[in-house]
C-alpha cells in the first residue's frame, strides 16, 4: 500500500483535479492507495479571512462565503456529469450552511474563538475532498471517502493540536485492515479531539496527515504531489539556476523544510522516519519527472552541499550585559519567557564569553518578545547589569544544508568569503554540532543576492573540459582560433578548463577529431577534410556526445541560425555572433531560450551587440538583480560609426564604405549595415533581453540610403549606386557641418517604441566624441534614472568580435 498527498495547486481547479484523478487512477491499477488532499488553492486563506471579517462585524464575510461556494460548485459542474451531481450538491450545501452558521455566530459575538477558528479553517479540506472523491469514483469504482477526523485524534490545543499517536495509529490500522476499497480519499489538515471538536494540524498540515496515515499502515512509500519537480538546491523563484535534488536524507530534508523549503511541511518526516518509509516529492504537472526521494540511504553525491534554503521575515533579538557572565539560569529565564508567550525560537547563537545571546524569531512576534524579555530582566536592566533587549527586524536566515558537510573542510570559509565578496553583511552565525547546517542571519534586502551567489559557488562551478564544434573560420573565426591557441595553457592551469576544438567547418570543407584538432596546422587539416554538410555536422556532434559540448557559430548565415534548436535539444551549448536567430520571430527567440533552460544548455550571444563589449552580459546582470530597463540610446554599428567619422569633403562616402569592408568592419554585404537592418537587429536583441516582447517590423527604420541603392542586387551595383548618389551623401555632411554636429546612426528604445536612423549629434552629447569604430550604449533603468549606465568601446573588427565569442565560451566553462 502507498500513501499519496496532493497539495492545493494540484487541486486548484477542475483541470488540475483531472490531472490528479488520472494519477490516482493509474496508480490504483497496481497498489491500494490512501490519498490525502488539501483544500483548493487559496480557499484556506479565504476561510481565515471570512472568520476575521465576521469577527470584525463586517458583513462582507457573506460575500467571501459565496465566493467559496461558487468556486466549489463550478468544479462540480466541470468534473461530474449532471446526472451524478445531486448527492454531492446536497453535501456541499450542507457543509456551506454549517460554515455560514459558524460565521454568523462570530458576527453576532464580534469575536472568533481559537476553537471556532480551527473549525472554520478546516472547511476547505472537507469541501475539496468530498468533491474529489466523487470525481475519482467516475474513474475508480472502488474508491471511497473517509473523514480524517474519525481517524486522527489530537488534544484540544486548538491552532497547534498535538496528535495522540496511540489512539490515532490504532484507529487508522483498524480502519484500513477492514477496508476493501482500492482507494480511500481523505481530507488533510483536519483532525478531532476526544470530544469530537475539529482541530487542525498547522498550515501545511495535509503533508502531516499523509505521513501519519503512511506510518500507521506501514506504507511502502509516501508520495507528496505538488507543483514542482521535488526539493530544489535553492528556491527556484529566487535562483533561476536551481535544480531538483534527486536523493536526500531524512535529516537533510528536515533541515531544508525547516529553513523555508515550502515543498514539504517540516513535521511530515517524523512519523515515517521510525519505520524508514521513503518519501517521494513528485510534480502533478510533470509526473514523469523523477522528483526527490527522501530516505535513510540517499545515493552518494560528490557535492557535500545538498541545498541552500532561507527563512524570510526574521527579527534578531540580542540580550547582553556583564550581568549574564557566570550567572546560572540566564538562558533558562530567557527561553521560559518566550515559551510563556508562545513564541517559537528559530535561531540561537551565544558568545562563548556568555556576555550575549542572540535569538531569531519571526518579525511579527518581535515587539511582544522584547516587552516580555525586558519585563523578565527588569531588575538587571535597572541595575545596568544587562542592557534592554535589542531588536533588529527585516532580516533573513540563509542556511547551507548537507549531511556530508562534516567530512569536508572549508565549507564555512567558502560560504563567508562568497557572501563577503558580494557585500552581504552577516549579522549572526550558527552551526550545530552535527555540522549538517550552517546558518547566517543577513539583511532581507540581500537575500536574493546571497542565495544566487552561494548557489553559484557551490553548485555551478563544476565544468572542467569544453569541447568546441566551430562553424565559420573566416576572418573572425581565424582570430578566434588564434586566441584559443594563445590562452589554452593559461585556461588549463588557472581556470582548470581544458579547451578542445573537436570540429572546424567552412562553406566548403569540414574536419573532425574526437581527440582535439591541433591548432598548429588546422588550416591544412580542414582543407584536407571532407565536404562540408550541415546535416552531417549536426549528426556527428550528436553521435560523439561529448560532455560540455559547445557549438560556435561564426557565420552570418540564415540556415546556420536555424539549426540551434537541434544542438540545444542535445544539451549542446550554443555560442554565436550571428544575429539572425535572436532577431528572428519572437517565438523562435523565446523557443531557443526555453530549450536552453529545459536542456541545461547555455545559449550565449554577447557578440550579437557590440562585438567584444559586455553589453548583453551587463544587461543580464541588471535584470537578474531586479532592475528594469526603461530606455535605451545607442550607437551600435561600429562600421557606420567608422564610415561617418571618416566621411569628409576629401574622403568620399563610396571610398569610406569600401575601406570599412577592407578592414572587416562591415558585413560581407555592406548594404545590411548601411540600410540600418543590422542596427535594428541589435536594438531588437537588447529590447528582448530587457524583458520586452517585440518583432523586427515593430522597429521604425529611417533608412538614409536612396531607394535605388537599396534596390541593388549585388555589391558591385551597390557601390556604383553610392557614386551615383554622392550628392545625397554630401548634402548630409553639409547639414551636419551647418549644425555644428556630427552624424551618427542611433538606435533608441523608449516607452515601448523603437527606431533606428541618422541623427545630427550636438557637441554636448556623449555620442559626439565617439571615435573610430566605437559603440556606445546608454541604459536608463529603475536604478539608473537621471544618469544612465554607459558602456562604450570598440564595436567592430575581427579581433574584438573573436574576443567576445571567446569570452562567452569561458563563461560556460565557469558555470
mmCIF file of N, CA and C in Angstrom, residues 153-240:
data_model
loop_
_atom_site.group_PDB
_atom_site.id
_atom_site.type_symbol
_atom_site.label_atom_id
_atom_site.label_comp_id
_atom_site.label_asym_id
_atom_site.label_seq_id
_atom_site.Cartn_x
_atom_site.Cartn_y
_atom_site.Cartn_z
ATOM 1 N N UNK A 153 -6.684 11.628 16.059
ATOM 2 C CA UNK A 153 -7.126 12.234 17.317
ATOM 3 C C UNK A 153 -6.005 13.080 17.919
ATOM 4 N N UNK A 154 -6.401 14.229 18.434
ATOM 5 C CA UNK A 154 -5.425 15.172 18.999
ATOM 6 C C UNK A 154 -5.899 15.641 20.371
ATOM 7 N N UNK A 155 -5.048 16.431 21.013
ATOM 8 C CA UNK A 155 -5.500 17.126 22.215
ATOM 9 C C UNK A 155 -6.344 18.318 21.807
ATOM 10 N N UNK A 156 -6.752 19.110 22.770
ATOM 11 C CA UNK A 156 -7.645 20.242 22.483
ATOM 12 C C UNK A 156 -6.898 21.564 22.426
ATOM 13 N N UNK A 157 -5.637 21.500 22.049
ATOM 14 C CA UNK A 157 -4.849 22.723 21.886
ATOM 15 C C UNK A 157 -5.128 23.286 20.491
ATOM 16 N N UNK A 158 -6.248 23.978 20.353
ATOM 17 C CA UNK A 158 -6.709 24.448 19.054
ATOM 18 C C UNK A 158 -5.694 25.402 18.437
ATOM 19 N N UNK A 159 -5.473 25.228 17.148
ATOM 20 C CA UNK A 159 -4.483 26.010 16.423
ATOM 21 C C UNK A 159 -3.151 25.315 16.318
ATOM 22 N N UNK A 160 -2.753 24.585 17.358
ATOM 23 C CA UNK A 160 -1.499 23.828 17.339
ATOM 24 C C UNK A 160 -1.713 22.505 18.062
ATOM 25 N N UNK A 161 -2.666 21.742 17.592
ATOM 26 C CA UNK A 161 -3.029 20.489 18.250
ATOM 27 C C UNK A 161 -1.915 19.456 18.111
ATOM 28 N N UNK A 162 -1.732 18.652 19.165
ATOM 29 C CA UNK A 162 -0.748 17.571 19.151
ATOM 30 C C UNK A 162 -1.464 16.250 18.982
ATOM 31 N N UNK A 163 -0.924 15.394 18.145
ATOM 32 C CA UNK A 163 -1.567 14.122 17.817
ATOM 33 C C UNK A 163 -1.378 13.126 18.957
ATOM 34 N N UNK A 164 -2.454 12.430 19.294
ATOM 35 C CA UNK A 164 -2.396 11.293 20.215
ATOM 36 C C UNK A 164 -2.108 10.061 19.353
ATOM 37 N N UNK A 165 -0.829 9.739 19.194
ATOM 38 C CA UNK A 165 -0.452 8.687 18.254
ATOM 39 C C UNK A 165 -0.935 7.302 18.664
ATOM 40 N N UNK A 166 -1.052 7.054 19.960
ATOM 41 C CA UNK A 166 -1.514 5.730 20.393
ATOM 42 C C UNK A 166 -2.930 5.471 19.884
ATOM 43 N N UNK A 167 -3.832 6.428 20.105
ATOM 44 C CA UNK A 167 -5.205 6.268 19.624
ATOM 45 C C UNK A 167 -5.280 6.329 18.101
ATOM 46 N N UNK A 168 -4.564 7.287 17.559
ATOM 47 C CA UNK A 168 -4.618 7.515 16.112
ATOM 48 C C UNK A 168 -4.126 6.312 15.327
ATOM 49 N N UNK A 169 -2.990 5.792 15.694
ATOM 50 C CA UNK A 169 -2.428 4.647 14.964
ATOM 51 C C UNK A 169 -3.353 3.444 15.019
ATOM 52 N N UNK A 170 -3.987 3.239 16.180
ATOM 53 C CA UNK A 170 -4.901 2.093 16.309
ATOM 54 C C UNK A 170 -6.130 2.271 15.427
ATOM 55 N N UNK A 171 -6.693 3.494 15.439
ATOM 56 C CA UNK A 171 -7.884 3.761 14.610
ATOM 57 C C UNK A 171 -7.572 3.597 13.123
ATOM 58 N N UNK A 172 -6.424 4.134 12.694
ATOM 59 C CA UNK A 172 -6.058 4.043 11.270
ATOM 60 C C UNK A 172 -5.797 2.597 10.875
ATOM 61 N N UNK A 173 -5.037 1.879 11.712
ATOM 62 C CA UNK A 173 -4.715 0.486 11.404
ATOM 63 C C UNK A 173 -5.975 -0.351 11.313
ATOM 64 N N UNK A 174 -6.900 -0.171 12.257
ATOM 65 C CA UNK A 174 -8.146 -0.955 12.252
ATOM 66 C C UNK A 174 -8.985 -0.647 11.011
ATOM 67 N N UNK A 175 -9.067 0.645 10.673
ATOM 68 C CA UNK A 175 -9.899 1.009 9.521
ATOM 69 C C UNK A 175 -9.349 0.403 8.229
ATOM 70 N N UNK A 176 -8.056 0.556 7.981
ATOM 71 C CA UNK A 176 -7.504 0.078 6.723
ATOM 72 C C UNK A 176 -7.400 -1.445 6.681
ATOM 73 N N UNK A 177 -7.322 -2.080 7.834
ATOM 74 C CA UNK A 177 -7.326 -3.552 7.854
ATOM 75 C C UNK A 177 -8.672 -4.077 7.391
ATOM 76 N N UNK A 178 -9.746 -3.357 7.742
ATOM 77 C CA UNK A 178 -11.090 -3.793 7.345
ATOM 78 C C UNK A 178 -11.511 -3.243 5.993
ATOM 79 N N UNK A 179 -10.798 -2.258 5.484
ATOM 80 C CA UNK A 179 -11.191 -1.605 4.240
ATOM 81 C C UNK A 179 -10.969 -2.504 3.030
ATOM 82 N N UNK A 180 -11.962 -2.618 2.178
ATOM 83 C CA UNK A 180 -11.863 -3.442 0.968
ATOM 84 C C UNK A 180 -11.724 -2.598 -0.295
ATOM 85 N N UNK A 181 -11.824 -1.306 -0.172
ATOM 86 C CA UNK A 181 -11.745 -0.430 -1.341
ATOM 87 C C UNK A 181 -10.299 -0.254 -1.790
ATOM 88 N N UNK A 182 -10.135 -0.067 -3.107
ATOM 89 C CA UNK A 182 -8.802 0.100 -3.661
ATOM 90 C C UNK A 182 -8.212 1.458 -3.319
ATOM 91 N N UNK A 183 -9.073 2.472 -3.233
ATOM 92 C CA UNK A 183 -8.613 3.830 -2.942
ATOM 93 C C UNK A 183 -9.476 4.431 -1.844
ATOM 94 N N UNK A 184 -8.818 4.979 -0.830
ATOM 95 C CA UNK A 184 -9.516 5.730 0.216
ATOM 96 C C UNK A 184 -9.047 7.177 0.126
ATOM 97 N N UNK A 185 -9.989 8.092 -0.042
ATOM 98 C CA UNK A 185 -9.647 9.504 -0.164
ATOM 99 C C UNK A 185 -10.016 10.233 1.120
ATOM 100 N N UNK A 186 -9.071 10.984 1.666
ATOM 101 C CA UNK A 186 -9.248 11.634 2.951
ATOM 102 C C UNK A 186 -8.869 13.116 2.885
ATOM 103 N N UNK A 187 -9.558 13.966 3.666
ATOM 104 C CA UNK A 187 -9.143 15.375 3.752
ATOM 105 C C UNK A 187 -7.900 15.509 4.620
ATOM 106 N N UNK A 188 -6.979 16.355 4.220
ATOM 107 C CA UNK A 188 -5.809 16.625 5.034
ATOM 108 C C UNK A 188 -6.078 17.734 6.029
ATOM 109 N N UNK A 189 -5.076 18.029 6.868
ATOM 110 C CA UNK A 189 -5.095 19.222 7.717
ATOM 111 C C UNK A 189 -5.982 19.094 8.963
ATOM 112 N N UNK A 190 -7.125 18.397 8.864
ATOM 113 C CA UNK A 190 -8.081 18.389 9.966
ATOM 114 C C UNK A 190 -8.005 17.096 10.769
ATOM 115 N N UNK A 191 -8.322 17.221 12.030
ATOM 116 C CA UNK A 191 -8.395 16.089 12.950
ATOM 117 C C UNK A 191 -9.491 16.422 13.959
ATOM 118 N N UNK A 192 -9.562 15.677 15.075
ATOM 119 C CA UNK A 192 -10.554 15.992 16.103
ATOM 120 C C UNK A 192 -10.015 15.607 17.471
ATOM 121 N N UNK A 193 -10.554 16.275 18.491
ATOM 122 C CA UNK A 193 -10.150 15.916 19.851
ATOM 123 C C UNK A 193 -11.085 14.839 20.390
ATOM 124 N N UNK A 194 -10.911 14.484 21.646
ATOM 125 C CA UNK A 194 -11.704 13.375 22.215
ATOM 126 C C UNK A 194 -13.186 13.707 22.273
ATOM 127 N N UNK A 195 -13.520 14.993 22.259
ATOM 128 C CA UNK A 195 -14.932 15.394 22.294
ATOM 129 C C UNK A 195 -15.535 15.533 20.908
ATOM 130 N N UNK A 196 -14.734 15.250 19.880
ATOM 131 C CA UNK A 196 -15.222 15.344 18.503
ATOM 132 C C UNK A 196 -15.114 16.719 17.900
ATOM 133 N N UNK A 197 -14.512 17.679 18.606
ATOM 134 C CA UNK A 197 -14.329 19.015 18.045
ATOM 135 C C UNK A 197 -13.228 19.006 16.984
ATOM 136 N N UNK A 198 -13.442 19.752 15.911
ATOM 137 C CA UNK A 198 -12.453 19.825 14.837
ATOM 138 C C UNK A 198 -11.199 20.546 15.314
ATOM 139 N N UNK A 199 -10.059 19.935 15.050
ATOM 140 C CA UNK A 199 -8.767 20.572 15.299
ATOM 141 C C UNK A 199 -7.985 20.562 13.993
ATOM 142 N N UNK A 200 -6.917 21.336 13.950
ATOM 143 C CA UNK A 200 -6.094 21.365 12.743
ATOM 144 C C UNK A 200 -4.645 21.075 13.092
ATOM 145 N N UNK A 201 -3.886 20.662 12.073
ATOM 146 C CA UNK A 201 -2.507 20.212 12.273
ATOM 147 C C UNK A 201 -1.482 21.261 11.853
ATOM 148 N N UNK A 202 -1.916 22.511 11.666
ATOM 149 C CA UNK A 202 -0.987 23.573 11.255
ATOM 150 C C UNK A 202 -1.012 23.766 9.758
ATOM 151 N N UNK A 203 -0.713 24.990 9.314
ATOM 152 C CA UNK A 203 -0.683 25.268 7.877
ATOM 153 C C UNK A 203 0.346 24.364 7.217
ATOM 154 N N UNK A 204 -0.075 23.686 6.174
ATOM 155 C CA UNK A 204 0.777 22.673 5.563
ATOM 156 C C UNK A 204 0.518 21.309 6.160
ATOM 157 N N UNK A 205 -0.485 21.245 7.038
ATOM 158 C CA UNK A 205 -0.748 20.017 7.776
ATOM 159 C C UNK A 205 -1.247 18.852 6.955
ATOM 160 N N UNK A 206 -1.615 19.069 5.703
ATOM 161 C CA UNK A 206 -2.043 17.941 4.870
ATOM 162 C C UNK A 206 -0.898 16.966 4.632
ATOM 163 N N UNK A 207 0.328 17.506 4.495
ATOM 164 C CA UNK A 207 1.511 16.640 4.421
ATOM 165 C C UNK A 207 1.598 15.775 5.673
ATOM 166 N N UNK A 208 1.363 16.405 6.806
ATOM 167 C CA UNK A 208 1.452 15.718 8.092
ATOM 168 C C UNK A 208 0.389 14.634 8.183
ATOM 169 N N UNK A 209 -0.822 14.941 7.729
ATOM 170 C CA UNK A 209 -1.897 13.947 7.698
ATOM 171 C C UNK A 209 -1.460 12.710 6.934
ATOM 172 N N UNK A 210 -0.901 12.935 5.748
ATOM 173 C CA UNK A 210 -0.474 11.814 4.909
ATOM 174 C C UNK A 210 0.622 11.003 5.585
ATOM 175 N N UNK A 211 1.541 11.695 6.252
ATOM 176 C CA UNK A 211 2.637 10.994 6.933
ATOM 177 C C UNK A 211 2.122 10.167 8.095
ATOM 178 N N UNK A 212 1.148 10.697 8.836
ATOM 179 C CA UNK A 212 0.554 9.962 9.963
ATOM 180 C C UNK A 212 -0.095 8.682 9.474
ATOM 181 N N UNK A 213 -0.823 8.797 8.371
ATOM 182 C CA UNK A 213 -1.502 7.616 7.819
ATOM 183 C C UNK A 213 -0.478 6.625 7.279
ATOM 184 N N UNK A 214 0.529 7.124 6.556
ATOM 185 C CA UNK A 214 1.554 6.241 5.994
ATOM 186 C C UNK A 214 2.256 5.451 7.086
ATOM 187 N N UNK A 215 2.565 6.112 8.196
ATOM 188 C CA UNK A 215 3.258 5.434 9.292
ATOM 189 C C UNK A 215 2.359 4.397 9.949
ATOM 190 N N UNK A 216 1.096 4.742 10.120
ATOM 191 C CA UNK A 216 0.172 3.833 10.810
ATOM 192 C C UNK A 216 -0.103 2.565 10.008
ATOM 193 N N UNK A 217 -0.129 2.670 8.679
ATOM 194 C CA UNK A 217 -0.423 1.482 7.850
ATOM 195 C C UNK A 217 0.847 0.824 7.325
ATOM 196 N N UNK A 218 2.036 1.348 7.761
ATOM 197 C CA UNK A 218 3.328 0.836 7.290
ATOM 198 C C UNK A 218 3.388 0.848 5.763
ATOM 199 N N UNK A 219 3.082 1.999 5.192
ATOM 200 C CA UNK A 219 3.042 2.128 3.733
ATOM 201 C C UNK A 219 4.406 1.851 3.119
ATOM 202 N N UNK A 220 4.398 1.414 1.873
ATOM 203 C CA UNK A 220 5.664 1.178 1.161
ATOM 204 C C UNK A 220 6.363 2.489 0.845
ATOM 205 N N UNK A 221 5.574 3.513 0.580
ATOM 206 C CA UNK A 221 6.145 4.809 0.248
ATOM 207 C C UNK A 221 5.097 5.883 0.487
ATOM 208 N N UNK A 222 5.550 7.079 0.822
ATOM 209 C CA UNK A 222 4.691 8.257 0.933
ATOM 210 C C UNK A 222 5.049 9.190 -0.207
ATOM 211 N N UNK A 223 4.072 9.505 -1.054
ATOM 212 C CA UNK A 223 4.292 10.401 -2.185
ATOM 213 C C UNK A 223 3.593 11.735 -1.929
ATOM 214 N N UNK A 224 4.377 12.796 -1.974
ATOM 215 C CA UNK A 224 3.845 14.158 -1.822
ATOM 216 C C UNK A 224 3.813 14.785 -3.209
ATOM 217 N N UNK A 225 2.616 15.002 -3.750
ATOM 218 C CA UNK A 225 2.466 15.554 -5.099
ATOM 219 C C UNK A 225 2.193 17.043 -5.005
ATOM 220 N N UNK A 226 3.022 17.815 -5.714
ATOM 221 C CA UNK A 226 2.946 19.269 -5.634
ATOM 222 C C UNK A 226 3.111 19.863 -7.034
ATOM 223 N N UNK A 227 3.562 21.116 -7.130
ATOM 224 C CA UNK A 227 3.645 21.774 -8.440
ATOM 225 C C UNK A 227 5.083 21.999 -8.888
ATOM 226 N N UNK A 228 6.043 21.347 -8.230
ATOM 227 C CA UNK A 228 7.451 21.459 -8.630
ATOM 228 C C UNK A 228 8.064 20.066 -8.664
ATOM 229 N N UNK A 229 9.212 19.962 -9.337
ATOM 230 C CA UNK A 229 9.865 18.658 -9.501
ATOM 231 C C UNK A 229 10.735 18.286 -8.299
ATOM 232 N N UNK A 230 10.150 18.338 -7.112
ATOM 233 C CA UNK A 230 10.872 17.905 -5.929
ATOM 234 C C UNK A 230 11.440 19.056 -5.137
ATOM 235 N N UNK A 231 12.341 18.712 -4.217
ATOM 236 C CA UNK A 231 13.069 19.724 -3.456
ATOM 237 C C UNK A 231 14.214 20.231 -4.325
ATOM 238 N N UNK A 232 14.468 21.518 -4.263
ATOM 239 C CA UNK A 232 15.465 22.129 -5.135
ATOM 240 C C UNK A 232 16.710 22.528 -4.338
ATOM 241 N N UNK A 233 17.797 22.683 -5.063
ATOM 242 C CA UNK A 233 19.038 23.129 -4.436
ATOM 243 C C UNK A 233 18.895 24.525 -3.841
ATOM 244 N N UNK A 234 17.900 25.265 -4.295
ATOM 245 C CA UNK A 234 17.552 26.569 -3.730
ATOM 246 C C UNK A 234 16.157 26.892 -4.237
ATOM 247 N N UNK A 235 15.573 27.933 -3.710
ATOM 248 C CA UNK A 235 14.248 28.336 -4.157
ATOM 249 C C UNK A 235 14.319 28.795 -5.614
ATOM 250 N N UNK A 236 13.679 28.060 -6.542
ATOM 251 C CA UNK A 236 13.799 28.428 -7.958
ATOM 252 C C UNK A 236 13.182 29.782 -8.287
ATOM 253 N N UNK A 237 12.348 30.307 -7.415
ATOM 254 C CA UNK A 237 11.802 31.642 -7.653
ATOM 255 C C UNK A 237 12.860 32.713 -7.440
ATOM 256 N N UNK A 238 13.825 32.402 -6.599
ATOM 257 C CA UNK A 238 14.905 33.352 -6.335
ATOM 258 C C UNK A 238 16.170 33.030 -7.104
ATOM 259 N N UNK A 239 16.396 31.744 -7.317
ATOM 260 C CA UNK A 239 17.608 31.281 -8.003
ATOM 261 C C UNK A 239 17.174 30.506 -9.247
ATOM 262 N N UNK A 240 17.267 31.161 -10.393
ATOM 263 C CA UNK A 240 16.783 30.564 -11.631
ATOM 264 C C UNK A 240 17.564 29.310 -12.015
#
